[in-house]
Short mmCIF file of C-alpha atoms and ligand atoms in Angstrom, two decimals:
data_model
loop_
_atom_site.label_atom_id
_atom_site.label_comp_id
_atom_site.label_asym_id
_atom_site.label_seq_id
_atom_site.Cartn_x
_atom_site.Cartn_y
_atom_site.Cartn_z
CA MET A 856 43.19 17.69 105.67
CA LEU A 857 46.19 17.38 103.40
CA LEU A 858 44.74 14.97 101.06
CA LYS A 859 41.36 13.45 100.32
CA THR A 860 40.31 10.83 97.69
CA GLU A 861 36.65 11.09 96.41
CA HIS A 862 35.23 8.11 94.72
CA ILE A 863 38.23 6.68 93.26
CA SER A 864 38.12 3.72 91.07
CA LYS A 865 40.51 2.21 88.78
CA GLN A 866 39.85 -0.95 86.43
CA PHE A 867 42.30 -3.13 84.72
CA ASN A 868 41.00 -5.43 81.97
CA GLY A 869 37.39 -4.84 83.04
CA VAL A 870 38.10 -5.86 86.62
CA TYR A 871 38.15 -3.13 89.55
CA ALA A 872 41.52 -2.99 91.21
CA LEU A 873 40.17 -0.14 93.42
CA LYS A 874 36.53 0.69 93.78
CA ASP A 875 34.99 4.03 95.27
CA ILE A 876 37.88 4.81 97.81
CA ASN A 877 37.27 7.52 99.98
CA PHE A 878 40.13 8.18 102.18
CA GLU A 879 42.14 11.08 103.95
CA ILE A 880 45.36 11.79 105.04
CA LEU A 881 46.04 14.56 107.94
CA PRO A 882 48.85 16.86 107.64
CA GLY A 883 51.99 15.17 109.63
CA GLU A 884 50.23 12.18 110.41
CA ILE A 885 51.61 8.79 109.90
CA HIS A 886 48.86 6.78 108.15
CA GLY A 887 49.11 2.85 107.55
CA LEU A 888 47.46 1.32 104.94
CA VAL A 889 46.88 -2.51 105.01
CA GLY A 890 45.23 -5.34 103.17
CA GLU A 891 45.88 -8.72 101.63
CA ASN A 892 48.06 -9.08 98.40
CA GLY A 893 46.08 -7.66 95.61
CA ALA A 894 43.83 -5.49 97.77
CA GLY A 895 44.75 -2.40 95.67
CA LYS A 896 47.48 -0.65 97.96
CA SER A 897 50.08 -0.21 95.29
CA THR A 898 47.28 0.80 92.83
CA LEU A 899 46.23 3.66 95.05
CA ILE A 900 49.87 4.67 95.39
CA LYS A 901 50.25 4.75 91.63
CA ILE A 902 47.31 7.03 91.16
CA LEU A 903 48.50 9.46 93.73
CA THR A 904 51.84 9.43 92.00
CA GLY A 905 50.77 9.87 88.65
CA VAL A 906 52.07 6.47 87.36
CA TYR A 907 48.26 5.36 86.83
CA SER A 908 45.62 7.63 85.77
CA LEU A 909 42.06 7.09 87.51
CA ASP A 910 39.09 5.92 85.92
CA GLU A 911 36.62 7.90 88.29
CA GLY A 912 36.68 10.04 91.01
CA LYS A 913 38.86 12.85 92.26
CA ILE A 914 41.79 14.09 94.45
CA LEU A 915 41.46 16.88 96.78
CA TRP A 916 44.85 18.53 98.06
CA ASP A 917 44.66 21.09 100.76
CA GLY A 918 40.82 21.21 99.87
CA GLY A 919 41.14 21.97 96.23
CA GLU A 920 40.96 19.54 93.54
CA VAL A 921 44.35 18.53 91.87
CA SER A 922 45.09 16.74 88.64
CA ILE A 923 47.95 14.15 88.97
CA SER A 924 48.48 12.65 85.42
CA ASN A 925 52.22 12.02 85.64
CA PRO A 926 54.84 11.64 88.31
CA VAL A 927 56.33 15.21 87.60
CA GLN A 928 53.02 16.55 88.54
CA SER A 929 52.71 14.66 91.58
CA ARG A 930 56.10 15.90 92.91
CA GLN A 931 55.01 19.43 92.13
CA VAL A 932 51.92 18.88 94.39
CA GLY A 933 54.32 17.72 97.22
CA ILE A 934 53.94 14.15 97.08
CA ASN A 935 56.89 11.59 96.90
CA VAL A 936 57.12 8.05 96.90
CA ILE A 937 59.37 4.99 97.51
CA HIS A 938 57.73 2.16 95.28
CA GLN A 939 57.46 -1.33 96.21
CA ASP A 940 59.66 -2.40 93.27
CA ARG A 941 62.62 -0.02 93.77
CA ILE A 942 64.06 1.95 90.80
CA LEU A 943 67.66 2.76 91.53
CA ILE A 944 70.02 2.07 88.43
CA PRO A 945 72.73 -0.08 89.73
CA SER A 946 75.36 1.27 87.81
CA PHE A 947 74.77 4.96 88.76
CA SER A 948 76.25 6.74 91.74
CA GLY A 949 74.20 8.09 94.62
CA VAL A 950 74.09 11.61 93.09
CA GLU A 951 73.13 10.33 89.66
CA ASN A 952 70.31 8.23 91.13
CA ALA A 953 68.95 11.03 93.22
CA TYR A 954 68.80 13.22 90.13
CA LEU A 955 66.74 10.35 88.28
CA GLY A 956 63.78 11.80 86.58
CA ARG A 957 64.79 15.31 87.68
CA GLU A 958 66.39 18.11 85.56
CA TYR A 959 70.24 18.20 85.96
CA ILE A 960 71.78 21.53 87.01
CA THR A 961 73.81 23.07 84.51
CA SER A 962 76.07 26.04 84.22
CA GLY A 963 77.22 27.50 81.07
CA GLY A 964 75.91 24.59 79.13
CA ARG A 965 77.79 22.08 81.21
CA ILE A 966 76.37 19.80 83.90
CA ASP A 967 77.24 21.18 87.13
CA TRP A 968 78.01 18.20 89.00
CA LYS A 969 79.44 19.86 92.28
CA ALA A 970 76.20 21.65 92.81
CA MET A 971 74.27 18.69 92.30
CA GLU A 972 76.21 16.80 94.60
CA LYS A 973 75.89 19.59 97.26
CA ASN A 974 72.03 19.41 96.86
CA VAL A 975 72.13 15.77 97.64
CA ARG A 976 74.53 15.98 100.33
CA ASP A 977 72.55 18.83 102.03
CA THR A 978 69.29 16.74 101.72
CA ALA A 979 71.09 13.64 103.12
CA GLU A 980 72.46 15.84 106.12
CA SER A 981 68.98 17.30 106.97
CA LEU A 982 67.64 13.86 107.22
CA GLY A 983 70.66 12.65 109.33
CA ILE A 984 71.53 10.06 106.65
CA ASP A 985 75.31 9.28 106.08
CA ILE A 986 76.10 7.43 102.98
CA ASP A 987 78.69 7.68 100.45
CA LEU A 988 77.14 9.36 97.39
CA THR A 989 80.22 8.49 95.05
CA LYS A 990 79.37 4.80 95.15
CA THR A 991 77.24 3.05 92.56
CA ALA A 992 73.87 1.77 93.87
CA ALA A 993 75.11 -1.73 93.21
CA GLU A 994 77.78 -1.19 96.03
CA LEU A 995 75.22 -0.20 98.70
CA SER A 996 73.68 -2.48 101.11
CA PRO A 997 69.93 -2.81 101.26
CA PRO A 998 69.36 -0.31 104.15
CA GLN A 999 71.86 2.01 102.25
CA LYS A 1000 69.66 1.64 99.14
CA THR A 1001 66.47 2.62 100.98
CA CYS A 1002 68.23 5.41 102.47
CA LEU A 1003 69.15 6.76 98.92
CA GLU A 1004 65.53 6.17 97.94
CA ILE A 1005 64.59 8.43 100.66
CA ILE A 1006 67.11 11.17 100.02
CA ARG A 1007 65.84 10.93 96.27
CA ALA A 1008 62.26 11.28 97.45
CA MET A 1009 62.94 14.47 99.90
CA MET A 1010 65.12 16.23 97.26
CA GLU A 1011 62.42 18.76 96.87
CA ASP A 1012 59.79 20.05 99.20
CA CYS A 1013 57.60 17.23 100.12
CA ARG A 1014 54.58 17.31 102.25
CA LEU A 1015 53.22 13.47 102.03
CA LEU A 1016 55.80 10.65 101.53
CA ILE A 1017 54.53 7.44 100.56
CA LEU A 1018 56.52 4.21 101.61
CA ASP A 1019 55.38 1.05 99.83
CA GLU A 1020 56.81 -1.73 102.06
CA PRO A 1021 60.07 0.14 102.81
CA THR A 1022 61.68 -2.50 105.29
CA ALA A 1023 60.89 -5.66 103.19
CA SER A 1024 64.59 -7.16 102.93
CA LEU A 1025 65.94 -4.97 105.85
CA THR A 1026 66.66 -6.53 109.15
CA ASP A 1027 65.28 -5.41 112.39
CA LYS A 1028 68.42 -3.46 113.26
CA GLU A 1029 68.41 -1.79 109.73
CA SER A 1030 64.69 -0.78 109.98
CA GLU A 1031 65.49 1.15 113.20
CA ILE A 1032 67.68 3.58 110.79
CA LEU A 1033 64.52 3.99 108.76
CA PHE A 1034 62.03 4.35 111.83
CA ARG A 1035 64.64 7.15 113.16
CA ILE A 1036 64.48 9.01 109.82
CA ILE A 1037 60.52 8.79 109.66
CA GLY A 1038 60.55 10.25 113.02
CA THR A 1039 62.77 13.09 111.89
CA LEU A 1040 60.26 13.64 108.92
CA LYS A 1041 57.20 13.72 111.16
CA GLN A 1042 58.70 16.21 113.30
CA LYS A 1043 59.39 18.23 110.37
CA GLY A 1044 55.47 18.02 109.71
CA THR A 1045 55.84 15.55 106.55
CA ALA A 1046 52.84 13.40 106.38
CA ILE A 1047 53.87 9.57 105.69
CA LEU A 1048 51.45 7.00 104.19
CA TYR A 1049 53.20 3.73 105.30
CA VAL A 1050 52.29 0.36 103.46
CA THR A 1051 53.47 -2.92 105.19
CA HIS A 1052 52.65 -6.55 105.76
CA ARG A 1053 54.62 -6.36 109.10
CA MET A 1054 52.07 -5.90 111.74
CA ASP A 1055 54.27 -4.83 114.57
CA GLU A 1056 55.37 -1.96 112.32
CA ILE A 1057 51.94 -0.76 111.83
CA PHE A 1058 51.33 -0.31 115.36
CA ARG A 1059 54.73 0.96 116.21
CA LEU A 1060 54.50 3.70 113.77
CA THR A 1061 51.20 4.97 112.69
CA ASP A 1062 48.51 7.40 114.05
CA ARG A 1063 45.85 5.86 112.10
CA ILE A 1064 45.26 2.84 109.80
CA THR A 1065 43.25 2.31 106.56
CA ILE A 1066 42.22 -1.14 105.50
CA PHE A 1067 41.63 -2.25 102.08
CA LYS A 1068 40.02 -5.60 101.03
CA ASN A 1069 39.58 -6.72 97.49
CA GLY A 1070 39.95 -3.18 95.76
CA ALA A 1071 37.54 -1.67 98.37
CA MET A 1072 38.13 0.45 101.51
CA VAL A 1073 36.76 -1.28 104.80
CA GLU A 1074 37.41 1.63 107.06
CA THR A 1075 40.03 3.87 108.87
CA VAL A 1076 40.78 3.51 112.46
CA ASN A 1077 42.73 5.03 115.21
CA THR A 1078 45.82 2.92 115.91
CA SER A 1079 45.13 3.09 119.50
CA ASP A 1080 41.64 1.84 119.15
CA VAL A 1081 42.33 -1.59 117.70
CA THR A 1082 44.51 -4.94 118.65
CA LYS A 1083 46.50 -6.64 116.15
CA ASP A 1084 44.19 -9.49 116.09
CA GLU A 1085 41.40 -7.07 115.23
CA LEU A 1086 43.21 -5.46 112.47
CA VAL A 1087 44.10 -8.64 110.80
CA GLY A 1088 40.44 -9.92 111.24
CA LYS A 1089 39.34 -6.91 109.23
CA MET A 1090 41.52 -7.42 106.64
CA THR A 1091 41.01 -11.39 106.19
CA ASP A 1092 37.37 -12.00 106.94
CA GLN A 1093 38.44 -13.05 110.47
CA TRP A 1094 41.01 -15.73 109.60
CA LYS A 1095 43.35 -16.83 112.33
CA SER A 1096 46.87 -17.93 112.32
CA GLU A 1097 47.76 -21.29 112.82
CA SER A 1098 51.16 -22.07 114.77
CA ILE A 1099 53.60 -24.13 113.18
CA ALA A 1100 54.94 -26.86 115.32
CA ARG A 1101 58.74 -26.99 115.87
CA LYS A 1102 60.61 -30.12 115.76
CA ASP A 1103 63.65 -31.58 117.52
CA ARG A 1104 63.83 -35.06 115.92
CA PHE A 1105 65.26 -35.30 112.38
CA GLY A 1106 66.35 -37.87 109.84
CA GLU A 1107 69.85 -38.32 108.50
CA VAL A 1108 71.89 -35.16 106.99
CA LEU A 1109 70.49 -34.38 103.55
CA LEU A 1110 72.52 -31.29 102.64
CA GLU A 1111 75.84 -30.38 104.05
CA ALA A 1112 78.09 -27.44 102.93
CA GLU A 1113 81.59 -27.46 103.98
CA GLY A 1114 84.19 -24.67 104.01
CA ILE A 1115 82.32 -22.72 101.35
CA ARG A 1116 84.02 -19.42 100.12
CA SER A 1117 82.55 -17.62 97.14
CA ARG A 1118 84.93 -16.34 94.46
CA ASP A 1119 83.87 -12.81 95.14
CA GLY A 1120 84.99 -13.00 98.76
CA VAL A 1121 81.53 -12.04 100.12
CA VAL A 1122 81.13 -15.72 101.87
CA ARG A 1123 84.43 -16.41 103.44
CA GLU A 1124 83.57 -19.67 105.30
CA GLY A 1125 80.18 -21.38 105.14
CA ASN A 1126 79.45 -24.61 107.00
CA LEU A 1127 75.95 -25.95 107.46
CA GLN A 1128 74.28 -29.15 107.78
CA VAL A 1129 70.26 -29.76 107.37
CA ARG A 1130 68.62 -32.94 108.01
CA ARG A 1131 65.48 -34.62 106.58
CA GLY A 1132 62.53 -33.18 108.46
CA GLU A 1133 64.51 -30.04 109.60
CA ILE A 1134 63.94 -26.32 109.03
CA LEU A 1135 67.25 -24.66 109.36
CA GLY A 1136 66.98 -20.61 109.89
CA VAL A 1137 69.89 -18.90 108.61
CA PHE A 1138 70.17 -15.32 110.31
CA GLY A 1139 72.54 -12.60 110.10
CA LEU A 1140 72.78 -8.79 109.73
CA GLY A 1141 72.55 -7.13 106.39
CA GLY A 1142 75.68 -7.89 104.58
CA SER A 1143 76.51 -10.83 106.44
CA GLY A 1144 76.50 -12.94 103.46
CA ARG A 1145 73.23 -15.18 104.31
CA THR A 1146 71.83 -14.77 100.65
CA GLU A 1147 75.15 -15.26 99.01
CA LEU A 1148 76.00 -18.37 100.88
CA LEU A 1149 72.57 -19.95 99.62
CA GLU A 1150 73.44 -18.84 95.98
CA CYS A 1151 76.75 -20.77 96.51
CA ILE A 1152 75.13 -23.71 97.65
CA TYR A 1153 72.62 -23.55 94.81
CA GLY A 1154 75.40 -23.11 92.32
CA TYR A 1155 74.23 -19.51 91.26
CA ARG A 1156 77.38 -17.82 92.64
CA PRO A 1157 80.69 -19.27 91.94
CA ILE A 1158 82.68 -20.68 94.62
CA ALA A 1159 86.56 -20.65 95.26
CA ALA A 1160 86.71 -23.19 97.99
CA GLY A 1161 84.55 -25.87 99.74
CA ARG A 1162 82.07 -28.55 98.80
CA VAL A 1163 78.37 -29.38 98.82
CA ILE A 1164 77.31 -32.90 99.80
CA LEU A 1165 73.84 -33.93 98.69
CA ALA A 1166 72.38 -37.33 100.15
CA GLY A 1167 76.01 -38.29 100.59
CA LYS A 1168 77.09 -37.25 97.06
CA GLU A 1169 79.76 -34.66 96.74
CA ILE A 1170 79.09 -31.80 94.40
CA THR A 1171 82.54 -29.90 93.96
CA LYS A 1172 81.07 -27.42 91.65
CA PRO A 1173 77.39 -26.70 92.10
CA SER A 1174 75.50 -25.25 89.28
CA PRO A 1175 71.95 -24.11 89.02
CA ALA A 1176 71.15 -27.17 86.26
CA GLU A 1177 72.67 -29.65 88.47
CA SER A 1178 70.66 -28.39 91.64
CA ILE A 1179 67.56 -28.54 89.81
CA ARG A 1180 68.34 -32.15 88.59
CA ASN A 1181 69.28 -33.06 91.97
CA GLY A 1182 66.03 -31.90 93.53
CA VAL A 1183 67.47 -28.73 95.18
CA ALA A 1184 65.25 -25.45 94.83
CA LEU A 1185 66.08 -21.87 95.34
CA VAL A 1186 63.04 -19.60 96.23
CA CYS A 1187 64.60 -16.46 96.20
CA GLU A 1188 63.61 -12.59 97.17
CA ASP A 1189 64.51 -10.70 94.08
CA ARG A 1190 61.45 -11.39 92.05
CA ARG A 1191 62.32 -9.08 89.02
CA GLY A 1192 65.96 -10.03 88.93
CA LYS A 1193 66.23 -13.78 89.14
CA ALA A 1194 63.17 -15.48 89.94
CA MET A 1195 60.46 -14.14 87.78
CA ILE A 1196 60.15 -13.24 84.18
CA GLY A 1197 57.54 -10.57 84.13
CA SER A 1198 56.62 -10.55 80.60
CA LEU A 1199 55.91 -14.40 80.48
CA SER A 1200 52.52 -15.79 81.54
CA ILE A 1201 51.82 -16.90 85.10
CA LYS A 1202 51.54 -20.45 83.59
CA ASP A 1203 54.99 -20.20 82.10
CA ASN A 1204 56.66 -18.78 85.03
CA ILE A 1205 55.21 -21.61 87.32
CA LEU A 1206 56.29 -24.28 84.80
CA LEU A 1207 60.01 -22.83 84.16
CA SER A 1208 62.03 -25.20 85.85
CA CYS A 1209 60.24 -28.46 84.74
CA ILE A 1210 59.15 -27.78 81.19
CA ASP A 1211 60.71 -31.35 80.35
CA LYS A 1212 58.28 -32.94 82.46
CA TYR A 1213 55.30 -32.04 79.92
CA ALA A 1214 57.21 -32.85 76.66
CA ARG A 1215 56.29 -36.47 75.22
CA GLY A 1216 57.77 -37.40 72.03
CA GLY A 1217 58.35 -33.71 71.27
CA VAL A 1218 54.72 -32.75 71.76
CA LEU A 1219 53.90 -30.48 74.70
CA ASP A 1220 50.94 -31.62 76.92
CA GLU A 1221 49.52 -28.40 77.36
CA LYS A 1222 46.51 -29.66 79.11
CA ARG A 1223 48.45 -31.12 81.71
CA GLU A 1224 50.65 -27.89 81.93
CA ALA A 1225 47.49 -25.60 82.43
CA LEU A 1226 46.00 -28.18 84.92
CA ASP A 1227 49.20 -28.31 87.20
CA ALA A 1228 49.55 -24.46 86.93
CA GLN A 1229 45.91 -23.81 87.95
CA GLN A 1230 46.30 -26.18 90.88
CA LYS A 1231 49.35 -24.46 92.06
CA VAL A 1232 47.44 -21.04 91.93
CA GLU A 1233 44.55 -22.49 93.85
CA ALA A 1234 46.84 -24.02 96.55
CA LEU A 1235 48.70 -20.70 97.09
CA GLN A 1236 45.48 -18.49 96.58
CA ILE A 1237 47.40 -16.48 93.98
CA LYS A 1238 45.01 -13.59 92.84
CA ILE A 1239 44.99 -13.53 89.01
CA ALA A 1240 42.89 -12.90 86.12
CA GLY A 1241 43.81 -16.18 84.51
CA ILE A 1242 46.94 -18.27 84.21
CA GLY A 1243 47.68 -16.77 80.71
CA GLN A 1244 48.02 -13.33 82.39
CA ARG A 1245 51.61 -11.75 82.40
CA ALA A 1246 53.20 -12.08 85.75
CA ILE A 1247 54.38 -8.37 85.76
CA GLU A 1248 50.61 -7.36 86.03
CA LEU A 1249 50.26 -9.18 89.37
CA SER A 1250 50.66 -7.29 92.67
CA GLY A 1251 54.00 -7.59 94.65
CA GLY A 1252 52.91 -10.52 96.86
CA ASN A 1253 51.31 -12.38 94.19
CA GLN A 1254 54.32 -12.29 92.02
CA GLN A 1255 56.43 -13.66 95.15
CA LYS A 1256 53.60 -16.62 95.33
CA VAL A 1257 54.29 -17.42 91.68
CA VAL A 1258 58.04 -17.80 92.64
CA PHE A 1259 56.91 -20.25 95.36
CA ALA A 1260 54.71 -22.07 93.30
CA LYS A 1261 57.51 -22.63 90.70
CA ALA A 1262 59.89 -24.16 93.32
CA LEU A 1263 56.84 -26.43 94.52
CA MET A 1264 56.47 -27.83 90.83
CA THR A 1265 59.99 -29.36 90.70
CA GLU A 1266 58.89 -31.40 93.92
CA PRO A 1267 62.26 -30.55 95.49
CA GLN A 1268 64.04 -32.49 98.40
CA VAL A 1269 65.88 -29.38 99.52
CA PHE A 1270 64.37 -25.88 99.64
CA LEU A 1271 66.87 -23.03 99.70
CA CYS A 1272 64.15 -20.15 100.70
CA ASP A 1273 65.72 -16.69 100.79
CA GLU A 1274 62.98 -14.41 102.20
CA PRO A 1275 60.29 -16.37 100.60
CA THR A 1276 57.39 -14.39 102.24
CA GLN A 1277 58.89 -11.03 101.40
CA ALA A 1278 55.95 -8.77 100.31
CA VAL A 1279 53.43 -11.72 101.17
CA ASP A 1280 50.40 -10.84 103.51
CA VAL A 1281 50.13 -12.33 106.90
CA LYS A 1282 47.75 -14.96 105.70
CA THR A 1283 49.83 -16.46 102.93
CA ARG A 1284 52.92 -16.11 105.04
CA ASN A 1285 51.41 -18.62 107.38
CA GLU A 1286 50.51 -20.74 104.79
CA ILE A 1287 54.06 -20.64 103.25
CA HIS A 1288 55.26 -21.81 106.54
CA ARG A 1289 52.76 -24.46 107.02
CA LEU A 1290 53.68 -25.86 103.49
CA LEU A 1291 57.31 -25.90 104.29
CA ARG A 1292 56.52 -27.72 107.50
CA GLN A 1293 54.47 -30.13 105.68
CA LYS A 1294 57.39 -30.60 103.07
CA ALA A 1295 59.77 -31.15 106.06
CA ASP A 1296 57.60 -33.56 107.70
CA GLU A 1297 57.45 -35.66 104.45
CA GLY A 1298 61.38 -36.14 104.75
CA ASN A 1299 62.50 -33.25 103.04
CA ALA A 1300 65.01 -30.36 104.17
CA VAL A 1301 64.49 -26.82 104.21
CA VAL A 1302 67.14 -23.87 104.69
CA TYR A 1303 65.22 -20.71 105.43
CA VAL A 1304 66.91 -17.13 105.39
CA SER A 1305 65.06 -14.08 106.41
CA SER A 1306 65.77 -10.76 107.30
CA ASP A 1307 62.85 -10.87 109.75
CA LEU A 1308 64.13 -12.32 112.77
CA LYS A 1309 60.66 -12.74 114.30
CA GLU A 1310 59.82 -14.92 111.30
CA ILE A 1311 63.03 -17.04 111.73
CA LEU A 1312 61.86 -17.51 115.38
CA GLU A 1313 58.45 -18.47 114.19
CA VAL A 1314 59.47 -21.14 111.48
CA ALA A 1315 62.90 -22.51 112.45
CA ASP A 1316 63.96 -25.45 114.28
CA ASN A 1317 67.49 -24.54 114.62
CA ILE A 1318 69.18 -21.22 113.53
CA ARG A 1319 72.74 -21.02 112.04
CA ILE A 1320 74.13 -17.39 112.64
CA MET A 1321 76.14 -15.80 110.03
CA VAL A 1322 78.52 -12.79 110.66
CA ARG A 1323 80.47 -10.97 108.07
CA GLY A 1324 80.65 -13.83 105.62
CA ARG A 1325 81.38 -16.69 108.07
CA THR A 1326 78.68 -19.08 109.65
CA ALA A 1327 78.96 -19.01 113.45
CA GLU A 1328 76.78 -20.33 116.25
CA LEU A 1329 74.09 -23.13 115.90
CA LEU A 1330 71.25 -22.15 118.29
CA LYS A 1331 68.38 -24.43 119.04
CA ASN A 1332 65.15 -22.48 118.59
CA GLU A 1333 63.92 -23.08 122.16
CA ASP A 1334 62.80 -20.12 124.46
CA LEU A 1335 65.27 -17.88 122.18
CA THR A 1336 64.37 -14.12 122.22
CA SER A 1337 65.23 -11.64 119.30
CA ASN A 1338 67.90 -10.02 121.59
CA GLU A 1339 69.75 -13.07 122.42
CA VAL A 1340 69.96 -14.27 118.82
CA LEU A 1341 71.05 -10.42 117.67
CA ALA A 1342 73.70 -10.64 120.47
CA TYR A 1343 75.56 -13.34 118.42
CA CYS A 1344 75.21 -11.34 115.10
CA TYR A 1345 78.16 -8.85 115.94
CA ASP A 1346 81.70 -9.41 115.50
CA LYS A 1347 83.29 -10.27 118.68
N1 ATP B 2263 49.42 -3.05 85.30
C1 ATP B 2263 48.31 -4.00 85.90
N2 ATP B 2263 47.50 -4.77 84.82
C2 ATP B 2263 46.61 -5.37 85.14
N3 ATP B 2263 46.19 -5.79 86.48
C3 ATP B 2263 46.89 -5.05 87.54
C4 ATP B 2263 47.98 -4.19 87.04
N4 ATP B 2263 48.47 -3.68 88.38
C5 ATP B 2263 47.66 -4.10 89.34
N5 ATP B 2263 46.94 -5.02 88.80
C6 ATP B 2263 45.72 -5.56 89.46
O1 ATP B 2263 45.07 -4.91 90.58
C7 ATP B 2263 44.84 -5.53 91.71
C8 ATP B 2263 45.45 -4.82 93.00
O2 ATP B 2263 47.16 -4.88 92.72
P1 ATP B 2263 48.05 -4.07 93.66
O3 ATP B 2263 49.51 -4.06 93.28
O4 ATP B 2263 47.24 -2.66 94.07
O5 ATP B 2263 47.90 -5.03 95.28
P2 ATP B 2263 48.59 -4.42 96.59
O6 ATP B 2263 47.61 -4.18 97.53
O7 ATP B 2263 49.57 -3.65 96.48
O8 ATP B 2263 49.21 -6.09 96.67
P3 ATP B 2263 50.52 -6.48 97.48
O9 ATP B 2263 50.27 -6.53 99.09
O10 ATP B 2263 50.59 -7.83 96.85
O11 ATP B 2263 51.60 -5.41 96.97
C9 ATP B 2263 45.50 -6.99 91.58
O12 ATP B 2263 44.65 -7.82 91.49
C10 ATP B 2263 46.39 -6.62 90.43
O13 ATP B 2263 46.71 -8.11 89.72
MG1 MG B 2264 51.79 -3.61 96.40
#
């Protein structure tokens, strides 16, 4: 046995986030960790990596008790991690990022960049990763960032690598790169603890799976002994997913984007139309400009050419303020960066875009505010201590639900969704899909961007392909396979 936890517990504000956890990881195994949003997965990881201290229990490593009270100690033990919230510094180069939190190599009182670069390069080579280490993190694509995180994690001897939702925001194709690296690590005998909400990855990669529910451990099973339905059942009290009916009849065109070119050149030509009642999927490989196109339409990213037509009205210079006024909502993936303010309460985050609605004659109707926010929390089953809690304290998936709740508050007629279910558990994912369908059925329109092609195939009526900054084919989502869609995503 490599790692064993005995009776580990952790409380926040008097509530158990983890209770009496006894689980073990074998040397060289890939161990999956699953559970609904807020089940305690990241909390366990933060305990194992010295970010949080434990309240009760102990950790055994190679059979002996170890104390892990800070990240440095955790690394010394041989545990490395890629956290759910990535921690690369955008303006730092690959080498600088790989050395974050580590002592720089010096010779003669100077930083020896050459030696450091060589170390990083050697690690990258041993893992079969090829990225430009002189580029800043901001210049890297999402999969390249994940690769850099892996290099960072593997810089010193590592016997347990923990990955907390590593494929969120990676496309299938890009995830393959990661899976290949995981295969290499397994061959080297590194054990891996793998956290994800994507069930097919769990079944493809892991040897064993541990299930958490409400801070408690349900059990550990051999992957080959369970089916996907059984596993989801164990996580969610036997909840069953509801399939979302697709449509092929729609109302008038509600939103149209024509010849959109972003000022930074990432979007070269974006054209799309979405009608009332329609969920339009937009899919492309990483770097194809799908997110950026949505940002242009919303007005978040400046455009150099093109126009947006909303309900027949032309908007030549979209801006977020105008979008909100016009009932266009952007639900985006980057929680920390754009969509959520961690230090504000859950209530203030949910009401962020519609505070005006609650002010009457200069007085804020706090009662109504609280009621409306609470109602959204319940509708989306957001797991919180109270609506006054700071958003940053929520689990990753619950933060994403707050972002979604905020969009719903403005009662938009157009939903621009960019990975709205990233980090969200299977149950809520289904719930969000169902809600969007309902919104479309009520006469609204939805544009849905996801890096997860299976998700697009589940939810979209039609799919618009994007290749290198340009929109391409429009596919009707009928008997389409992933491979067929992917075939359109490459340059011809
Ligand atoms: N710093 C904190 N302060 C207060 N509560 C916290 C803190 N960190 C976590 N919690 C609470 O602990 C519980 C478990 O959270 P955790 O992040 O471990 O969930 P998770 O299983 O990783 O969920 P997800 O799938 O959404 O990432 C949640 O209810 C969360 O709100
Ligand atoms: Mg988490």
